[in-house]
Structures are given as C-alpha cells and as structure tokens.
Coordinates of C-alpha atoms in Angstrom, one line a residue:
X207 CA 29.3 5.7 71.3
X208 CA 30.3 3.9 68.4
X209 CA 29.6 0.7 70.3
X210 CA 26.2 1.2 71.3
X211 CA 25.2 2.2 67.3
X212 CA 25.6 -1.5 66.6
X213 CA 27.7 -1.0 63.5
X214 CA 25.2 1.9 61.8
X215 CA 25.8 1.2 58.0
X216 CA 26.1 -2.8 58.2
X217 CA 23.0 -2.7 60.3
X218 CA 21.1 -1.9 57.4
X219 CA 22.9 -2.7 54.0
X220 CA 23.2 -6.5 55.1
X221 CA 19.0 -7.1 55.0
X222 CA 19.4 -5.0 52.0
X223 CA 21.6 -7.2 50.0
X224 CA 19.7 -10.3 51.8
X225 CA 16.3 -9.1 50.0
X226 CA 18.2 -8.0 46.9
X227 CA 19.4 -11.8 46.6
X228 CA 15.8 -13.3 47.3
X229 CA 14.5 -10.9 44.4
X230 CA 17.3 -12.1 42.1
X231 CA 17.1 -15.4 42.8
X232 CA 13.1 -15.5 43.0
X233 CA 13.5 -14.2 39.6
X234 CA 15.9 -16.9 38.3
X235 CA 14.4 -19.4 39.1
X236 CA 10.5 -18.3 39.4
X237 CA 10.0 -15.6 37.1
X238 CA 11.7 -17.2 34.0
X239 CA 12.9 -15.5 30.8
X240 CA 9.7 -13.6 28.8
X241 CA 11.3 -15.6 25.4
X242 CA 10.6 -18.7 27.0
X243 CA 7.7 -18.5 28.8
X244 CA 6.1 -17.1 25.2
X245 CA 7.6 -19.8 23.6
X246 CA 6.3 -21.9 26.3
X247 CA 2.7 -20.3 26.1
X248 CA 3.1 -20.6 22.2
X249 CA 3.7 -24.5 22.7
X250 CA 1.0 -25.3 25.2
X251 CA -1.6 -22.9 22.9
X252 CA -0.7 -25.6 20.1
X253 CA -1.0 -28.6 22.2
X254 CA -4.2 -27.6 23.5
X255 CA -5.4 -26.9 19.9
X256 CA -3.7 -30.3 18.7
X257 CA -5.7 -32.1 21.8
X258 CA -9.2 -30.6 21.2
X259 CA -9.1 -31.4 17.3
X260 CA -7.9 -35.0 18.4
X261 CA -10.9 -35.1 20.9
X262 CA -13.5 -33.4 18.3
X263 CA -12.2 -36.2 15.8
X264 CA -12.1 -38.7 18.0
X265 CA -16.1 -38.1 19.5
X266 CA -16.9 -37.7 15.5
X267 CA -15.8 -41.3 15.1
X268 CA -16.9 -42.9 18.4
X269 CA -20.3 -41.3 17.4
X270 CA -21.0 -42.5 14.3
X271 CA -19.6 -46.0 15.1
X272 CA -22.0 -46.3 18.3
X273 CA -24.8 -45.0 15.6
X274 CA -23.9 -47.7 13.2
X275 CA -23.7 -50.3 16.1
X276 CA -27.3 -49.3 17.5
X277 CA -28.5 -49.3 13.4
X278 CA -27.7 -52.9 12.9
X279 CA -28.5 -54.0 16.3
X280 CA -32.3 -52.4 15.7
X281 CA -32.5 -52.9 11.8
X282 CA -31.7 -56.7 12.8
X283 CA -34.4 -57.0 15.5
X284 CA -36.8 -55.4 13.6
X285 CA -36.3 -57.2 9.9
X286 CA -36.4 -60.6 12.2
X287 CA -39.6 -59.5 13.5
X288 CA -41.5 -59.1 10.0
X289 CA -43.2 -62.3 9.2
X290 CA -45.8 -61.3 7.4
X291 CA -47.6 -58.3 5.5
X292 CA -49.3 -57.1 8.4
X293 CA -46.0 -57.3 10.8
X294 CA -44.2 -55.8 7.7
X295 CA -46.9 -52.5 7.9
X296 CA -46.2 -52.3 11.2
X297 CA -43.0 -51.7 11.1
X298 CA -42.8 -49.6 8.3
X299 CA -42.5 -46.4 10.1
X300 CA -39.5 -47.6 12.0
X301 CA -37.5 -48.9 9.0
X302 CA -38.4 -44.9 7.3
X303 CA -36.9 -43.7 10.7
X304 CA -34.2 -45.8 10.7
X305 CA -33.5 -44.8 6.8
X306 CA -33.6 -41.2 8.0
X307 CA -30.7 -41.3 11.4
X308 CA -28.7 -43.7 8.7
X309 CA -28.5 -40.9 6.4
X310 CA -27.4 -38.3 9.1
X311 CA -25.1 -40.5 10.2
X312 CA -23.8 -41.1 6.8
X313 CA -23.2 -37.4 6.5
X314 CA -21.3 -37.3 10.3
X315 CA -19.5 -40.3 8.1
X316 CA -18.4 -37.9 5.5
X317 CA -17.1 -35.4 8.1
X318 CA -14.6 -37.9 9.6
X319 CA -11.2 -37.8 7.8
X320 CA -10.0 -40.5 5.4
X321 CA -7.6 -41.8 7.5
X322 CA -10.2 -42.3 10.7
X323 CA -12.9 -44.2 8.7
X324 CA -11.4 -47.7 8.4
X325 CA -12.7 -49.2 11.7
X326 CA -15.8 -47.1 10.9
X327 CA -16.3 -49.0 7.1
X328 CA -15.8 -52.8 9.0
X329 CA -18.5 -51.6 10.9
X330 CA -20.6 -51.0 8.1
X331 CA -19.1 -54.0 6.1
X332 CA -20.2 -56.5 8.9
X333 CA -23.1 -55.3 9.9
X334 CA -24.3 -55.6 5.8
X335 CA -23.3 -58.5 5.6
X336 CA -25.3 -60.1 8.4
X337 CA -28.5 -58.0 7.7
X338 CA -28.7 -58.5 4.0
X339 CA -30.2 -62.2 4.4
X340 CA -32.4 -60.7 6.8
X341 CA -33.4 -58.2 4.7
X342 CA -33.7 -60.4 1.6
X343 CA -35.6 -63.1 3.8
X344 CA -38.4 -60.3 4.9
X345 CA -38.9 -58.9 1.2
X346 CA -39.0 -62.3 -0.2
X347 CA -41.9 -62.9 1.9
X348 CA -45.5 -63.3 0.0
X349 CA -47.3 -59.7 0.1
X350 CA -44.2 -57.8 2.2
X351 CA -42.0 -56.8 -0.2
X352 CA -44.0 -54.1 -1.5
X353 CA -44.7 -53.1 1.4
X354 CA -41.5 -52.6 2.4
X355 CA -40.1 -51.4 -0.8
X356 CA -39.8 -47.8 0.2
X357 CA -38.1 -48.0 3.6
X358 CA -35.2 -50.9 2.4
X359 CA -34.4 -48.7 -1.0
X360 CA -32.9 -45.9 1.3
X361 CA -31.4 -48.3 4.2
X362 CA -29.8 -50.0 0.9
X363 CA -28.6 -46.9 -0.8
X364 CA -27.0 -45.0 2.4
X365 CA -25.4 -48.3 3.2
X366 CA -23.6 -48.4 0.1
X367 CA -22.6 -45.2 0.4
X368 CA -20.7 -45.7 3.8
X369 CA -19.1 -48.8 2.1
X370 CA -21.0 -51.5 2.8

C-alpha cells in the first residue's frame, strides 16, 4: 500500500518548499527593501523637481532670447523703412507695440536668474548696437523725429534696462 501512496508527505511538502523559494526569491530580488525603494522614490521625487525647474528656467530663457531676436529683427525692418514723416506716422503704432512686448519681455528678463542672463544681455548688447544708427538715422530725419519721439523714448529706456 505504501507503494501505491507515491511517498504521501514528500508528495506535497516538495511543491511547498518549491513555491516558498519562488516567494523568497521573487522577493529578493523584485520586491526590494521598503528603506530603499523610499529612498529611491525620495531621489527620483528630487530629480524630477530638479528637471522641471531646469526646464521652467530653461523655456524662461529660450523665451525671452527668441523675443529679443524677433524685437531687433522687426525694430530693424521697420526703423529702415521710415524715410520720411509720413512713413515715420505710419509706423508709429508698431514702434508703441513694439515698446510695449519689450517691456513684458524685460520683466520675463528680470525673472531669469543672474547666472542665466549672460547670453540673454549679448543679445541685447548686439542687437543695440546695430539698431541705434538706425534709430539715430530715422530721428535725424527732417520732420520725423518728433514724430517718433514717443515710441523710441520707451524702446530706449527698456533697452537700457536689459543692459543694452
């Protein structure tokens, strides 16, 4: 009889200690310690944190400097265009608008760290320096200056402020 049973008690404590193994070692190697996968969670929290303030800071500065760029590419083009009083009138309300999206962009300016603003103030450096004989050219012409006088004041003043 004891031959046909198959062995009884190793029949069934062999699986047993097979699936107790596969827990354990599931467990090892799977489940981890709890101190190191909070430590773990801790680290990634940080980096994630640490990556998102990097990109914030990093957007701030890309969009000021392509708002700077697209200034002096459209303050040049239109302060090349003004060749007399009646061009200068027409593009009076540009310049005003121009003034205004320079000053918001001298306040994103502000918001960018010290550190960060360097390639941000040879921006602003170049970009003066090429459109101040422009600007100087235009108001120097007979009956524009006037004209004019309220829209260069604040292009002048913001751009001084940014460094330029």
């Amino acid at each position: 009889e004891a031959a046909s049973s198959g062995g009884g008690f190793m029949r069934w404590l062999l699986p047993l200690l097979g699936v107790l193994l596969l827990g354990w070692l599931g467990l090892k190697f799977f489940g981890g310690n709890a101190d190191e996968q909070l430590s773990e969670a801790g680290t990634t929290t940080e980096t994630a944190a640490t990556a998102a303030a990097g990109d914030a800071l990093s957007g701030d500065v890309s969009a000021v400097s392509d708002g700077l760029t697209g200034f002096f590419g459209s303050a040049t083009e239109t302060f090349t265009g003004i060749t007399d009083a009646d061009s200068a009138t027409a593009a009076l309300p540009q310049l005003q608008e121009m003034g205004t999206s320079l000053g918001g962009l001298s306040e994103k300016f502000q918001s960018v760290p010290e550190a960060a603003r360097g390639p941000l103030t040879d921006i602003v450096s170049k970009g003066t320096e090429s459109l101040n004989p422009l600007i100087e050219k235009a108001m120097g012409l007979p009956g524009v200056g006037d004209i004019l006088k309220p829209a260069v004041g604040p292009i002048q003043e913001a751009l001084q402020g940014l460094g330029g």
